[in-house]
XYZ file of C-alpha atoms in Angstrom:
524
model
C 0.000 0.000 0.000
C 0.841 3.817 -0.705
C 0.965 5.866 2.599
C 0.033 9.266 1.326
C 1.197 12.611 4.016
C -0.274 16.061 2.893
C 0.816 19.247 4.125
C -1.674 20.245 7.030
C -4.098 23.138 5.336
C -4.881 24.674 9.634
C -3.277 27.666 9.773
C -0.846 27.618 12.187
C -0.944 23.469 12.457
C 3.113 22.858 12.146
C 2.577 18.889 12.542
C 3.206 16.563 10.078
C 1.311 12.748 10.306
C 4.630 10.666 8.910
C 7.837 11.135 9.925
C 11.115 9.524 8.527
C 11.856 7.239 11.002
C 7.844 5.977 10.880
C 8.359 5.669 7.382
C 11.228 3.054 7.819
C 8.961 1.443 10.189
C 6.348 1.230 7.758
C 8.699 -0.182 4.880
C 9.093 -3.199 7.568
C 5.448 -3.767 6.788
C 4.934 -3.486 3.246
C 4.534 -0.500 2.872
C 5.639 2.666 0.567
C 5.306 6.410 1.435
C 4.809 9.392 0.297
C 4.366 13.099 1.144
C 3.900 16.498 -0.185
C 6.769 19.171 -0.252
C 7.457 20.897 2.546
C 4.810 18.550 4.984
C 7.149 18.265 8.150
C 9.364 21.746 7.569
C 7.239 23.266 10.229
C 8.201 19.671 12.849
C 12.181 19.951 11.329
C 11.715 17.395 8.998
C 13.279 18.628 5.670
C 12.234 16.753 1.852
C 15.636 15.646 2.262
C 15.221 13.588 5.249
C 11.947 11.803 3.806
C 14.184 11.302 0.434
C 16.608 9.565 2.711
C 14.025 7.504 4.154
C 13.323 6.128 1.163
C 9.746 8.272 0.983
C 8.373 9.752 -2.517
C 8.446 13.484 -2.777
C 5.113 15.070 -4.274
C 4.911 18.870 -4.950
C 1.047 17.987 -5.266
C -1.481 17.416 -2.902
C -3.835 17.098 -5.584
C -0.909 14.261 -6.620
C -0.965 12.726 -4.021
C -4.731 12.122 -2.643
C -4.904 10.628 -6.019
C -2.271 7.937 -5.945
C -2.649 7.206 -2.290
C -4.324 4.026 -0.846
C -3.988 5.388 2.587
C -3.960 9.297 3.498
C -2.740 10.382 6.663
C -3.489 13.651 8.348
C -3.393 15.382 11.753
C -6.296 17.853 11.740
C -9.628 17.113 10.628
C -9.625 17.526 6.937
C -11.138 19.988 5.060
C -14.715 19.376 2.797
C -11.844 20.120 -0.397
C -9.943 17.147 0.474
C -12.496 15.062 1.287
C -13.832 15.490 -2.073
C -10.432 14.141 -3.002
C -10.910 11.046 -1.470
C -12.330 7.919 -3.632
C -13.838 4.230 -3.021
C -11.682 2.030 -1.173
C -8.757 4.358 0.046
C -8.692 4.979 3.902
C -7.812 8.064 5.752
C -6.168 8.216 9.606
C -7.153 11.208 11.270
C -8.296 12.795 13.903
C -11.727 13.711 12.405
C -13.889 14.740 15.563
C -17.299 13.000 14.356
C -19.525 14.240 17.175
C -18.703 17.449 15.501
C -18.476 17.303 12.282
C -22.053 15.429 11.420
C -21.881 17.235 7.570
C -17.891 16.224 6.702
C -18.836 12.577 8.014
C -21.609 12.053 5.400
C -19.375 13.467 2.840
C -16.760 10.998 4.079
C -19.493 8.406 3.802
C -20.780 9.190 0.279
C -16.894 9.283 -1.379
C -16.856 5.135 -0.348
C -13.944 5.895 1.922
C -13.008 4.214 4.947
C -12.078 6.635 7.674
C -10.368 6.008 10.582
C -10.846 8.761 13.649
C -7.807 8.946 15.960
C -9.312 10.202 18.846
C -12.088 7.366 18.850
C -9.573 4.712 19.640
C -10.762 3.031 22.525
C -9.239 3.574 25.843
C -8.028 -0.229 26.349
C -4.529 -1.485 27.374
C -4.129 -3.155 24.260
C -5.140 0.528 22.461
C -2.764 2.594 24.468
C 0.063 2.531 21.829
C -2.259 4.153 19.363
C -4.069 6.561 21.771
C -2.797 9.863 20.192
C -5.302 11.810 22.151
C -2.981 11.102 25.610
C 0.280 11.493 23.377
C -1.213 14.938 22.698
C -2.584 15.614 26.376
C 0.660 14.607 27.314
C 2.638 17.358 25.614
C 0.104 20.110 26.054
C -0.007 19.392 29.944
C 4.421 19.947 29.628
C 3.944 22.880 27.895
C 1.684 24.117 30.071
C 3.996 24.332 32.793
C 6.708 25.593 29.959
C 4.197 28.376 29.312
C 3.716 29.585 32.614
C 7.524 29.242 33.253
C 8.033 31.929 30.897
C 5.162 34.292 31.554
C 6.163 34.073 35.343
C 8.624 36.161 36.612
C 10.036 34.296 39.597
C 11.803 31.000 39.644
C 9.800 27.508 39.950
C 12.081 26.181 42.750
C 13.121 28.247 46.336
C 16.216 29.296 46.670
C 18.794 30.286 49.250
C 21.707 33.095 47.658
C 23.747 35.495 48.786
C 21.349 38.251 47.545
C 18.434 36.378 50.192
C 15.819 33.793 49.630
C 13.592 33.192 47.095
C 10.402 31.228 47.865
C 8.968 27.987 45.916
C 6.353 28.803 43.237
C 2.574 27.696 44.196
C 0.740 25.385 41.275
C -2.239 24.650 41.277
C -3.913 21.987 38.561
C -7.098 21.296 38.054
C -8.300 17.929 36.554
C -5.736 14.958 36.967
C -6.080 13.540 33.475
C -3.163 12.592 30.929
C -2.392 16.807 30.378
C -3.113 17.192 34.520
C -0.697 14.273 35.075
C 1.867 15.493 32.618
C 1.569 19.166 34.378
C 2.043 18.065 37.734
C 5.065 16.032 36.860
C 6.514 18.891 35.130
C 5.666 21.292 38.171
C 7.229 19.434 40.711
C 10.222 18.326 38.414
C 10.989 21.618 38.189
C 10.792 22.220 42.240
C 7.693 24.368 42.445
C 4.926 23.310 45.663
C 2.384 21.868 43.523
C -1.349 21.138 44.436
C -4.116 19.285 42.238
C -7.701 19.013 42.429
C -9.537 16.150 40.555
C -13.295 15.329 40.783
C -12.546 11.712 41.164
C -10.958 11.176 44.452
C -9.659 7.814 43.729
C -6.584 9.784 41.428
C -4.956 11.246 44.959
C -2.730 8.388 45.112
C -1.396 9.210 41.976
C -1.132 12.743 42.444
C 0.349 12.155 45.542
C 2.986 9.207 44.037
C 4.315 12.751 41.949
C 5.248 14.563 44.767
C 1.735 16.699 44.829
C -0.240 17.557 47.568
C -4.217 16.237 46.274
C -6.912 19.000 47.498
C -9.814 17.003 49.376
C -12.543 18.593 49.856
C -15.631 17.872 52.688
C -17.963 16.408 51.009
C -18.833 12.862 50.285
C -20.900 11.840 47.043
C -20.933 8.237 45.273
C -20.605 9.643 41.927
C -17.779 11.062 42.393
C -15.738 7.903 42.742
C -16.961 6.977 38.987
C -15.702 8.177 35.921
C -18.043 9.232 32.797
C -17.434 6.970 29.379
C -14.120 7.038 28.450
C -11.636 7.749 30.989
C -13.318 11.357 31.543
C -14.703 12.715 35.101
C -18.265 12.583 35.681
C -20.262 15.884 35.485
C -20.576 17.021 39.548
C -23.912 17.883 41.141
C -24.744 21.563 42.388
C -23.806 21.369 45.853
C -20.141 19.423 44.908
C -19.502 22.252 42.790
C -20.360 25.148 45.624
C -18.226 23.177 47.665
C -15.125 22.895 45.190
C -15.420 26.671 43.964
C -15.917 27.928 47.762
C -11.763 25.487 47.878
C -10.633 27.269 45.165
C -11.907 30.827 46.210
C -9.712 30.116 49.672
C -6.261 29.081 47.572
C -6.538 31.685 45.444
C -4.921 34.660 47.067
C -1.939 31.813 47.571
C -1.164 30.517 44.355
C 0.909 31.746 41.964
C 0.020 29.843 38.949
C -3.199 27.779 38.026
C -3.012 25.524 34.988
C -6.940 24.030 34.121
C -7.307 20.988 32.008
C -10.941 20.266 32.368
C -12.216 19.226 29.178
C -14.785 16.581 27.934
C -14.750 16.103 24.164
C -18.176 18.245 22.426
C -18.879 19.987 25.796
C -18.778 23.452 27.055
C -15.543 23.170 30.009
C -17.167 24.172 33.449
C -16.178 27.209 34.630
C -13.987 26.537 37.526
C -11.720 30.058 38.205
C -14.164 32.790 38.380
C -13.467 36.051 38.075
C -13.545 37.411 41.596
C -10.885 34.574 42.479
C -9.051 35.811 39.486
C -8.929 39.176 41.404
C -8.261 37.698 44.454
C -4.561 36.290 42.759
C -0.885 37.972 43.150
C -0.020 39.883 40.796
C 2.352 38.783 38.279
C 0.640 35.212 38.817
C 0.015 33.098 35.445
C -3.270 31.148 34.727
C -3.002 28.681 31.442
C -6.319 27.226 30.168
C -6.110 23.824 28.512
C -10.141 24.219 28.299
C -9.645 27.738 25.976
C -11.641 26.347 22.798
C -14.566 25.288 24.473
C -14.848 28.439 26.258
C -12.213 28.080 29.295
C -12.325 27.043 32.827
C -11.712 30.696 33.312
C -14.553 32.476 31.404
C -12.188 35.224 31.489
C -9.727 33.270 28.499
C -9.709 34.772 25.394
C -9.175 31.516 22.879
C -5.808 32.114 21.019
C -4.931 34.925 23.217
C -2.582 35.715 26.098
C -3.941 38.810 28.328
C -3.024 40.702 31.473
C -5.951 41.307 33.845
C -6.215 44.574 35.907
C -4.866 43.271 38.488
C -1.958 41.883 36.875
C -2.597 38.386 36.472
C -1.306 36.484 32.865
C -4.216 34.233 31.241
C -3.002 32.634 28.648
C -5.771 31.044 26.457
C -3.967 28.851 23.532
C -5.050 26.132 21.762
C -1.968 25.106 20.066
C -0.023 23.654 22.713
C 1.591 20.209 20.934
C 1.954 22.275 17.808
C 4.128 24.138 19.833
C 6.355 21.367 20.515
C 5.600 20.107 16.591
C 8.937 17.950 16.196
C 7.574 15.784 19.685
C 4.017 16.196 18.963
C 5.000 14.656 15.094
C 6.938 11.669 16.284
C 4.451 10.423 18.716
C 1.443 11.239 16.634
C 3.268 9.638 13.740
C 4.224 6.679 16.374
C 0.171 6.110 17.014
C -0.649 5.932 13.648
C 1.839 3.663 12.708
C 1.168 1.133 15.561
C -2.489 1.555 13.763
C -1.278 0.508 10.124
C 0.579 -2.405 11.870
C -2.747 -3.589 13.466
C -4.361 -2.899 10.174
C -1.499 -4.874 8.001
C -1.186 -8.242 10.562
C 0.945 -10.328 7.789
C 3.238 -7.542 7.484
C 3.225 -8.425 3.339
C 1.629 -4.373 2.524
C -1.756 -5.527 2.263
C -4.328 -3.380 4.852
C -6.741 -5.802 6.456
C -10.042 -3.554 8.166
C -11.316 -6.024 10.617
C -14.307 -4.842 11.569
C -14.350 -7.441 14.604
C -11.351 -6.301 16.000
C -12.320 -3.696 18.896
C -9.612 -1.178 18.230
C -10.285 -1.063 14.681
C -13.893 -1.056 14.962
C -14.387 1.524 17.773
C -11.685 4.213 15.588
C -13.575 3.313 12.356
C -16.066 6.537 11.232
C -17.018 5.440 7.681
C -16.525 2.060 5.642
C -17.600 0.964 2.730
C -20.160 3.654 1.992
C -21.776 3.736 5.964
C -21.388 5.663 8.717
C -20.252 3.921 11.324
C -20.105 6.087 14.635
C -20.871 5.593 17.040
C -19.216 2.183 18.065
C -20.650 -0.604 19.893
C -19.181 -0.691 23.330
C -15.753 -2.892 23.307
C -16.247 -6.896 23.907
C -13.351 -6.224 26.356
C -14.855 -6.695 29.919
C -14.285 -4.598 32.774
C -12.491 -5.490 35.497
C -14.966 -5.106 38.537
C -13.706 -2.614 41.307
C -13.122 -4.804 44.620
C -15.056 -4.125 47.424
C -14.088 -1.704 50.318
C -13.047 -3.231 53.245
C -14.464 -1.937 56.377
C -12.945 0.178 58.709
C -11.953 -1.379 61.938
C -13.430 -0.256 65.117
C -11.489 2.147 66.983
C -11.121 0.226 70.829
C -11.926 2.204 73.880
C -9.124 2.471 76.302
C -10.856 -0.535 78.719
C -11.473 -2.517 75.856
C -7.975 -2.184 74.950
C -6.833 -3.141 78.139
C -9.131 -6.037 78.501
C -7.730 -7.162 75.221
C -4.279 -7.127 76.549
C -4.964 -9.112 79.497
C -6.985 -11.506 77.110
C -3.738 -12.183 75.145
C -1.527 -12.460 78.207
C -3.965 -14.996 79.193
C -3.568 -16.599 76.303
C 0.265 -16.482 75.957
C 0.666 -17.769 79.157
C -2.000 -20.871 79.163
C 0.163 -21.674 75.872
C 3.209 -21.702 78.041
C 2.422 -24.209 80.554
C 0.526 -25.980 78.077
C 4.015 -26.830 76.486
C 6.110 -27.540 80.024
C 3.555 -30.126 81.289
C 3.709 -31.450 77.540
C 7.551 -31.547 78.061
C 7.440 -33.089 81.583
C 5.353 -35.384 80.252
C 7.590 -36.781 77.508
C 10.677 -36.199 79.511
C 9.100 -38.664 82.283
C 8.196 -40.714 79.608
C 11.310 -40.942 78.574
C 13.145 -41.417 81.748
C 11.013 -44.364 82.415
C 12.718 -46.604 79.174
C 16.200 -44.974 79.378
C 19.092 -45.843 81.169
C 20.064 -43.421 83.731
C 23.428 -42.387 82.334
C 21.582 -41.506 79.244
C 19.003 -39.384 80.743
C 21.887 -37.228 82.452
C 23.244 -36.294 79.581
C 20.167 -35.602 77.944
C 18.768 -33.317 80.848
C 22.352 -31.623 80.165
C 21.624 -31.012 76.490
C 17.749 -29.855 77.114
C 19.250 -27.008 79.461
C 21.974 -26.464 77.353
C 18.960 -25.778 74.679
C 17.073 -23.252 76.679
C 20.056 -21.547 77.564
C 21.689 -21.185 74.202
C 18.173 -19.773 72.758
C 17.936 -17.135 76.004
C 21.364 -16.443 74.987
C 21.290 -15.940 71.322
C 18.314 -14.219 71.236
C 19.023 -11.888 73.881
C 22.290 -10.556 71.679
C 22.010 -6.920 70.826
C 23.069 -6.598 66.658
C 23.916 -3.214 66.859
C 26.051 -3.173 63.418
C 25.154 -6.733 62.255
C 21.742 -7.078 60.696
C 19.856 -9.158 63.190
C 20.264 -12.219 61.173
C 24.086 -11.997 61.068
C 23.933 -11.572 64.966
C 22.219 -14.593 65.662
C 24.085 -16.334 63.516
C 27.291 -15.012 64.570
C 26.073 -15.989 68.278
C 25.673 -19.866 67.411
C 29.171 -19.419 65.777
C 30.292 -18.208 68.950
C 28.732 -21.460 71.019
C 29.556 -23.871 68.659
C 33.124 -22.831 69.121
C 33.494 -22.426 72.918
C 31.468 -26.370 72.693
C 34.873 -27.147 70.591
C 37.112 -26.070 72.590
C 36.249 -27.795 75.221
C 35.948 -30.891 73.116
C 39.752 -30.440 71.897
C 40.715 -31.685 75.109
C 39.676 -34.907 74.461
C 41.040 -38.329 74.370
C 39.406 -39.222 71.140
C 41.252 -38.441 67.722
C 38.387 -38.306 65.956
C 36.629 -35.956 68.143
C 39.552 -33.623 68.427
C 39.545 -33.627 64.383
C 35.911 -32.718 64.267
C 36.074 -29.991 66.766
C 39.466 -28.534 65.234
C 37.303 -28.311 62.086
C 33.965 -27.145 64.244
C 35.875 -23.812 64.873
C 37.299 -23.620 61.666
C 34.082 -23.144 60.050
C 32.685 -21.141 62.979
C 35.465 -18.819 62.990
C 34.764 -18.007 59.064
C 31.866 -17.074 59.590
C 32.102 -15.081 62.030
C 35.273 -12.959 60.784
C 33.235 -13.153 57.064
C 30.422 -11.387 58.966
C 32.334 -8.587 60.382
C 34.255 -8.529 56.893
C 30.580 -8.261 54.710
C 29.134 -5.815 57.561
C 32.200 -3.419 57.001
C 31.352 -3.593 53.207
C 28.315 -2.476 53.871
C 28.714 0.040 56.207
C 31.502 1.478 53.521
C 29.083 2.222 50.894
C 27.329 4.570 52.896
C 30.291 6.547 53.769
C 31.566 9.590 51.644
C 34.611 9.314 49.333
């Protein structure tokens, strides 16, 4: 198959869909590609590069819609190209089909297959194509990037000779793959970072980053769910008085506020009024993810940066992985060709559209002349949450004590249980065996409990308690051997010669290892 690349007609859009490393990936499949002139000068990716890749060079896009089997774009593409596309070729996109109810029947009519990259499903076996997180991922980085540069203090405190500088406050709202992404960035970069996320069951996470997660008092059972898709639930009335009367009392304290609440199709919530917009620093930076569907802050102009009265940056773009277009091009390119492997499983060039496969399916749009969308849910079952364990009840201080005495009880019923068991057997014995045997084994029974109260009452200090007690039976075994060199018997002195032998290496070999240890914590 013929893997076509346009340039992208978006003004502004400086991604490119292939890139010359995915196109020697794809000749591993079977496949040949293609793009137009000047495609990926915008990511860095000169004709030159694709030439060395072994990729055809088109100075038509007219050219190459015509000759390609498979198209593949980053924005949604325009009703002109569309008309470009014919029966039986397939185009890999992000189209937005919720959206764009007129260009999908278009799609439909031409016979196309179209493939939507933001409808992959959000399954493990998906995640290598999910281009919506690679993108989340690089707008919540350059977020933080954003507001790095329109702040004018550092991220991390600092101590110098000209006095101290404090940490940077960040807060970020919504704990998704751009929330995630920010916070990591935030705290990588040594600022005191905070996140808020409707769904409490994230403040592990959050707080597995190095981020403090903002609970609020309040308890509702939707809030532990998640709407379809990996997105947070829509929050009742009172949850949301609740979270903006939080945010109203960090405001005056934080110096930058990055918002990534966004559901696909919906207007964002507004979640930073305007009076705690007021209520901020001055000099302190807001970033909206949310700016094209109106902005957490309804004070975002889309597309814009502006300075409020009071001196507070709101930046409102909507171009954040463009921004980073050589990154943004080589994972996007990554998804799509992790896609075309799916879609060619022999590997001989040859694209296969299984409609019963659920990635395929659930991206497909349009095939063969129907409209597709919306999917069936995925045949992949989910994993059922496991149930909450209850909390223990907290013990009064008499219960506590009556519990104590309850398992001293115990322990000590347990202890006489075992000497009358013992006196037992040891009467049992001495009624069978001769007498000089039973003196020596009374010897060795005392010998027992004393070498056990010994052992175990050795402090290890240095030695890992193991060592110690091990190091302590050395010790006994080798004062038993010394006393047993005295003897008359060759063999026995032999045996007990070799008794301390052994002992003594492991003792010395545990003061040798523990002084190895104790060296790699020391300073060079």
């Amino acid at each position: 198959m013929l893997i076509g690349t346009p340039k992208e007609l978006f003004v502004g859009e400086r991604r490119v869909a292939l890139t010359p490393d995915s196109a020697r990936a794809l000749a591993k499949l079977g496949h040949d590609a293609m793009v137009e002139s000047g495609a990926g000068a915008e990511a860095g990716f000169s004709d030159a590069a694709y030439a060395d890749a072994g990729v055809t060079v088109v100075n038509s896009a007219a050219e190459l819609w015509a000759k390609a089997d498979v198209v593949t774009k980053v924005r949604p593409p325009e009703p002109a190209e569309v008309a470009q596309m014919r029966d039986g070729q397939t185009l890999i996109s992000f189209f937005n089909p919720a959206g764009n109810a007129e260009l999908l029947e278009q799609a439909r009519d031409t016979g196309a297959s179209v493939i939507a990259m933001e409808m992959v499903p959000r399954i493990s076996r998906a995640q290598k194509m999910d281009a919506l997180s690679s993108m989340a991922n690089i707008a919540g980085y350059r977020a933080v990037i954003e507001a790095g540069s329109n702040f004018g203090r550092f991220f991390t405190g600092q101590v110098t000779a000209a006095g101290k500088v404090p940490p940077a406050k960040v807060l970020v709202i919504g704990a998704g793959v751009a929330g995630l992404a920010a916070i990591g960035t935030a705290t990588s970069l040594g600022a005191i970072t905070l996140a808020f996320d409707v769904r409490p069951e994230v403040a592990e996470q959050i707080e597995s980053m190095g981020a403090e997660f903002v609970y609020l008092e309040f308890e509702e059972s939707s809030q532990n769910s998640a709407a379809t898709g990996g997105y947070a639930a829509p929050s009742s009335p009172e949850f949301r008085e609740k979270q903006l009367e939080k945010f109203r009392e960090l405001a005056p304290e934080i110096d930058i506020v990055i918002c990534t609440a966004l559901i696909p199709n919906r207007e964002a919530p507004e979640l930073w009024t305007p009076d705690m917009v007021a209520a901020m620093k001055p000099g302190s930076v807001i970033i909206d993810l949310a700016a094209e569907k109106g902005g957490n802050c309804k004070l975002t102009v889309m597309d814009e940066k502006i300075v409020t009265d009071n001196g507070v940056t709101i930046v409102g773009y909507t171009d954040f992985p463009s921004r980073m277009a050589s990154q943004a091009s080589t994972l996007y390119s990554t998804n799509i060709r992790h896609m075309l492997t799916d879609l060619t499983p022999a590997k001989d060039g040859v694209l296969v559209h299984n409609m019963e496969d659920d990635v395929i399916r659930g991206a497909t749009v349009t095939h063969k002349g129907e409209i597709t969308w919306p999917p069936p849910p995925p045949k992949v079952a989910a994993i059922a949450a496991a149930p909450k364990k209850e909390k223990p009840k907290e013990l009064t201080a008499v219960e506590k004590r009556a519990k104590e005495v309850a398992a001293f009880n115990q322990q000590t019923r347990n202890q006489v249980t075992l000497l009358a068991v013992g006196a037992v057997l040891l009467l049992g014995v001495g009624l069978v065996a001769p007498a000089s045997f039973m003196q020596h084994f009374i010897v060795f029974v005392l010998a027992v409990f004393v070498g056990f109260q010994v052992i175990w009452g050795v402090a290890h200090s240095l030695h890992t308690p193991l060592m110690a007690v091990t190091n302590a039976i050395s010790s006994i075994i080798i004062l038993g051997a010394l006393i047993q060199i005295g003897s008359g018997s060759m063999i026995v002195i032999v045996l007990a010669a070799f008794s301390v032998f052994m002992a003594g290496i492991n003792i010395f070999g545990g003061f040798l290892v523990t002084r190895r240890m104790l060296a790699m914590f020391q300073k060079s």
